[in-house]
Amino acid sequence: MRKVVLLILMAILSHSFVFCNLGIKIGSTISNQNWEYQKSDFNRNFDDWRGAYIGICYQAFEIKHAAIITEFSYSQMGTKEEVQGTMVWPDSQGYIDTGPISLENKFSFCSVTIQGRLKPDFNRINPYICLGPRVDYLIDKKSNYDSRVVEKFENISYGFVYGIGLEIKLFHSNAILLESTMNTDLSYLYKTDLLSVKKYSYDFKLGYSF
């Protein structure tokens, strides 16, 4: 009896699991940061930063309508803010406008995400949703204004990723992927009694699995 049950389980698993699917993803990241001043009404209104996204994904296994995906990626994030420049001038106002100045903070991150993916099993085109934890490692940072704060940013931050996608099957296990995800941090890049900083971003990706 045990042998029969074991054979049935092996047959189910052999038809349900797909091992070691690899894929590549490229696209764009739109990012920003929340700078919260604890003892002041002053707020920083940053513009979104647009950067590149490159990723490699690995599907360890798939069980019919669900899969576990590990993704290693590189993304460019940051913030920008445009302010009006001034210069001291001996007139009635004491200064003159010198034109807009762009204040930029640029960051490069390497990230690891482990996503659970749910999808139907249609013939060729399958929409899906994904959700999972994410860890980011800061590998480069540049600032032309906020360098005193930026230099103290934590190297490791963590949060979660969630999004939607579309898988277009070609042949065998090959497929084209269209994916949009949001990344929300649970940890702070910087935190003191006066200021706390968190980042968030959106990824728009085109991929190919094989």
Short mmCIF file of C-alpha atoms in Angstrom, two decimals:
data_model
loop_
_atom_site.label_atom_id
_atom_site.label_comp_id
_atom_site.label_asym_id
_atom_site.label_seq_id
_atom_site.Cartn_x
_atom_site.Cartn_y
_atom_site.Cartn_z
CA MET A 1 0.00 0.00 0.00
CA ARG A 2 2.82 2.40 0.89
CA LYS A 3 4.49 1.70 -2.46
CA VAL A 4 1.27 2.53 -4.31
CA VAL A 5 0.87 5.81 -2.40
CA LEU A 6 4.53 6.66 -3.05
CA LEU A 7 4.18 5.97 -6.77
CA ILE A 8 1.06 8.16 -6.95
CA LEU A 9 2.84 11.01 -5.16
CA MET A 10 5.84 10.72 -7.47
CA ALA A 11 3.59 10.82 -10.52
CA ILE A 12 1.80 13.93 -9.23
CA LEU A 13 5.05 15.68 -8.41
CA SER A 14 6.60 14.84 -11.76
CA HIS A 15 3.70 16.55 -13.54
CA SER A 16 3.30 19.44 -11.11
CA PHE A 17 6.84 20.72 -10.55
CA VAL A 18 9.03 22.58 -13.02
CA PHE A 19 12.59 22.91 -11.76
CA CYS A 20 15.33 25.45 -12.39
CA ASN A 21 13.71 27.94 -14.78
CA LEU A 22 15.93 30.96 -15.32
CA GLY A 23 15.01 34.38 -16.65
CA ILE A 24 16.33 37.87 -17.25
CA LYS A 25 14.50 41.16 -16.74
CA ILE A 26 15.30 44.71 -17.81
CA GLY A 27 13.35 47.89 -17.31
CA SER A 28 13.01 51.11 -15.41
CA THR A 29 12.77 52.05 -11.74
CA ILE A 30 10.86 55.11 -10.53
CA SER A 31 11.86 55.93 -6.95
CA ASN A 32 11.51 58.51 -4.22
CA GLN A 33 12.03 58.97 -0.48
CA ASN A 34 10.05 60.18 2.51
CA TRP A 35 12.03 62.57 4.74
CA GLU A 36 10.04 63.01 7.96
CA TYR A 37 11.20 65.75 10.34
CA GLN A 38 10.04 64.88 13.85
CA LYS A 39 10.10 68.31 15.49
CA SER A 40 9.32 70.58 12.56
CA ASP A 41 6.58 71.32 10.04
CA PHE A 42 9.21 71.55 7.31
CA ASN A 43 8.72 69.03 4.49
CA ARG A 44 10.88 68.08 1.52
CA ASN A 45 8.90 67.64 -1.69
CA PHE A 46 11.13 65.53 -3.92
CA ASP A 47 10.52 64.74 -7.55
CA ASP A 48 10.66 61.09 -8.65
CA TRP A 49 13.95 59.70 -9.88
CA ARG A 50 14.05 57.44 -12.94
CA GLY A 51 16.78 54.84 -13.30
CA ALA A 52 17.65 51.49 -14.85
CA TYR A 53 16.65 48.02 -13.62
CA ILE A 54 18.43 44.73 -14.45
CA GLY A 55 17.51 41.41 -12.89
CA ILE A 56 18.06 37.66 -13.02
CA CYS A 57 15.26 35.43 -11.73
CA TYR A 58 15.32 31.78 -10.73
CA GLN A 59 12.20 29.65 -10.39
CA ALA A 60 13.01 26.81 -8.01
CA PHE A 61 9.71 25.02 -8.56
CA GLU A 62 6.10 25.46 -9.62
CA ILE A 63 3.03 23.73 -8.23
CA LYS A 64 0.27 24.13 -10.80
CA HIS A 65 -1.08 27.63 -9.98
CA ALA A 66 1.74 28.75 -7.65
CA ALA A 67 5.50 29.25 -7.86
CA ILE A 68 8.42 30.52 -5.79
CA ILE A 69 10.72 32.97 -7.60
CA THR A 70 14.08 34.27 -6.36
CA GLU A 71 15.28 37.43 -8.08
CA PHE A 72 18.69 39.14 -7.96
CA SER A 73 18.66 42.68 -9.30
CA TYR A 74 20.50 45.97 -9.71
CA SER A 75 18.54 49.22 -9.70
CA GLN A 76 19.27 52.94 -9.77
CA MET A 77 17.27 55.00 -7.29
CA GLY A 78 17.33 58.53 -5.95
CA THR A 79 15.58 61.85 -5.51
CA LYS A 80 15.74 65.26 -7.14
CA GLU A 81 14.53 68.65 -6.07
CA GLU A 82 14.59 71.94 -7.94
CA VAL A 83 15.03 75.15 -5.93
CA GLN A 84 15.46 78.77 -6.90
CA GLY A 85 19.05 79.92 -6.60
CA THR A 86 19.87 83.36 -5.22
CA MET A 87 22.94 85.57 -4.89
CA VAL A 88 23.60 88.49 -2.55
CA TRP A 89 23.30 91.80 -4.41
CA PRO A 90 23.46 95.40 -3.15
CA ASP A 91 19.96 96.51 -4.11
CA SER A 92 16.77 97.17 -2.23
CA GLN A 93 16.05 93.46 -1.77
CA GLY A 94 19.60 92.42 -0.96
CA TYR A 95 19.63 89.49 -3.42
CA ILE A 96 18.86 88.48 -7.00
CA ASP A 97 17.57 85.24 -8.49
CA THR A 98 20.22 83.22 -10.33
CA GLY A 99 17.86 80.60 -11.80
CA PRO A 100 16.81 77.08 -10.77
CA ILE A 101 19.27 74.68 -9.11
CA SER A 102 18.80 70.90 -9.22
CA LEU A 103 19.53 69.08 -5.94
CA GLU A 104 20.11 65.37 -6.56
CA ASN A 105 20.68 62.27 -4.45
CA LYS A 106 21.70 59.19 -6.46
CA PHE A 107 21.86 55.60 -5.22
CA SER A 108 22.67 52.16 -6.62
CA PHE A 109 21.23 49.06 -4.96
CA CYS A 110 21.72 45.32 -5.36
CA SER A 111 18.62 43.46 -4.18
CA VAL A 112 17.33 39.98 -3.44
CA THR A 113 13.62 39.17 -3.44
CA ILE A 114 11.78 35.91 -2.80
CA GLN A 115 8.33 36.12 -4.37
CA GLY A 116 5.34 33.88 -4.18
CA ARG A 117 3.51 33.93 -7.52
CA LEU A 118 -0.11 32.93 -8.16
CA LYS A 119 -1.47 32.47 -11.67
CA PRO A 120 -4.12 30.55 -13.62
CA ASP A 121 -3.08 27.84 -16.07
CA PHE A 122 -4.38 29.09 -19.41
CA ASN A 123 -2.99 27.87 -22.69
CA ARG A 124 -0.71 30.72 -23.79
CA ILE A 125 -1.32 33.93 -21.82
CA ASN A 126 -1.37 33.90 -18.01
CA PRO A 127 -1.78 36.94 -15.74
CA TYR A 128 -0.27 36.62 -12.26
CA ILE A 129 0.19 38.39 -8.94
CA CYS A 130 3.37 38.29 -6.85
CA LEU A 131 4.29 39.13 -3.26
CA GLY A 132 7.32 38.59 -1.07
CA PRO A 133 10.15 39.97 1.09
CA ARG A 134 12.98 42.09 -0.30
CA VAL A 135 16.49 42.98 0.93
CA ASP A 136 18.44 45.90 -0.60
CA TYR A 137 22.17 46.50 -0.28
CA LEU A 138 23.42 50.04 -0.96
CA ILE A 139 26.54 49.88 -3.16
CA ASP A 140 26.91 53.51 -4.26
CA LYS A 141 25.63 56.94 -3.19
CA LYS A 142 26.15 60.49 -4.43
CA SER A 143 24.66 63.80 -3.30
CA ASN A 144 25.27 67.42 -4.28
CA TYR A 145 23.34 68.83 -1.32
CA ASP A 146 22.37 66.36 1.44
CA SER A 147 25.75 64.61 1.72
CA ARG A 148 25.94 64.89 5.54
CA VAL A 149 22.76 62.84 5.89
CA VAL A 150 23.25 60.58 2.87
CA GLU A 151 26.72 59.49 4.05
CA LYS A 152 25.09 58.03 7.17
CA PHE A 153 22.48 55.96 5.32
CA GLU A 154 22.25 52.30 6.31
CA ASN A 155 23.84 49.92 3.80
CA ILE A 156 21.14 47.27 4.23
CA SER A 157 17.39 47.91 4.12
CA TYR A 158 14.49 45.50 3.91
CA GLY A 159 10.82 45.55 3.00
CA PHE A 160 8.44 43.78 0.68
CA VAL A 161 7.51 43.75 -2.99
CA TYR A 162 4.10 43.18 -4.58
CA GLY A 163 2.78 43.53 -8.08
CA ILE A 164 1.14 42.08 -11.17
CA GLY A 165 2.44 40.55 -14.37
CA LEU A 166 1.68 38.77 -17.59
CA GLU A 167 3.35 35.58 -18.85
CA ILE A 168 3.17 34.90 -22.59
CA LYS A 169 4.24 31.33 -23.34
CA LEU A 170 6.27 30.69 -26.51
CA PHE A 171 7.49 27.09 -26.56
CA HIS A 172 8.58 24.54 -23.94
CA SER A 173 9.33 26.61 -20.80
CA ASN A 174 10.22 29.78 -22.71
CA ALA A 175 8.04 32.83 -22.11
CA ILE A 176 7.95 36.61 -22.33
CA LEU A 177 7.21 38.43 -19.05
CA LEU A 178 5.63 41.83 -18.53
CA GLU A 179 5.73 42.89 -14.89
CA SER A 180 5.01 45.90 -12.69
CA THR A 181 5.89 45.88 -8.97
CA MET A 182 5.99 48.26 -6.01
CA ASN A 183 8.72 48.10 -3.37
CA THR A 184 7.93 49.39 0.12
CA ASP A 185 10.50 49.59 2.91
CA LEU A 186 9.89 48.43 6.47
CA SER A 187 13.29 49.62 7.73
CA TYR A 188 14.76 53.13 7.72
CA LEU A 189 17.67 54.31 5.61
CA TYR A 190 18.32 56.93 8.28
CA LYS A 191 16.74 57.58 11.66
CA THR A 192 17.47 60.03 14.48
CA ASP A 193 15.38 62.00 16.96
CA LEU A 194 15.08 64.77 14.34
CA LEU A 195 14.77 62.99 10.99
CA SER A 196 13.78 59.62 9.55
CA VAL A 197 14.16 58.53 5.91
CA LYS A 198 12.51 55.68 4.02
CA LYS A 199 12.56 54.88 0.32
CA TYR A 200 9.96 53.43 -2.04
CA SER A 201 10.02 52.57 -5.73
CA TYR A 202 8.13 51.16 -8.70
CA ASP A 203 9.68 48.74 -11.19
CA PHE A 204 8.47 48.26 -14.77
CA LYS A 205 10.08 45.20 -16.34
CA LEU A 206 10.25 43.23 -19.57
CA GLY A 207 11.60 39.72 -19.15
CA TYR A 208 12.34 36.43 -20.86
CA SER A 209 12.35 33.06 -19.12
CA PHE A 210 13.95 29.92 -20.49
#
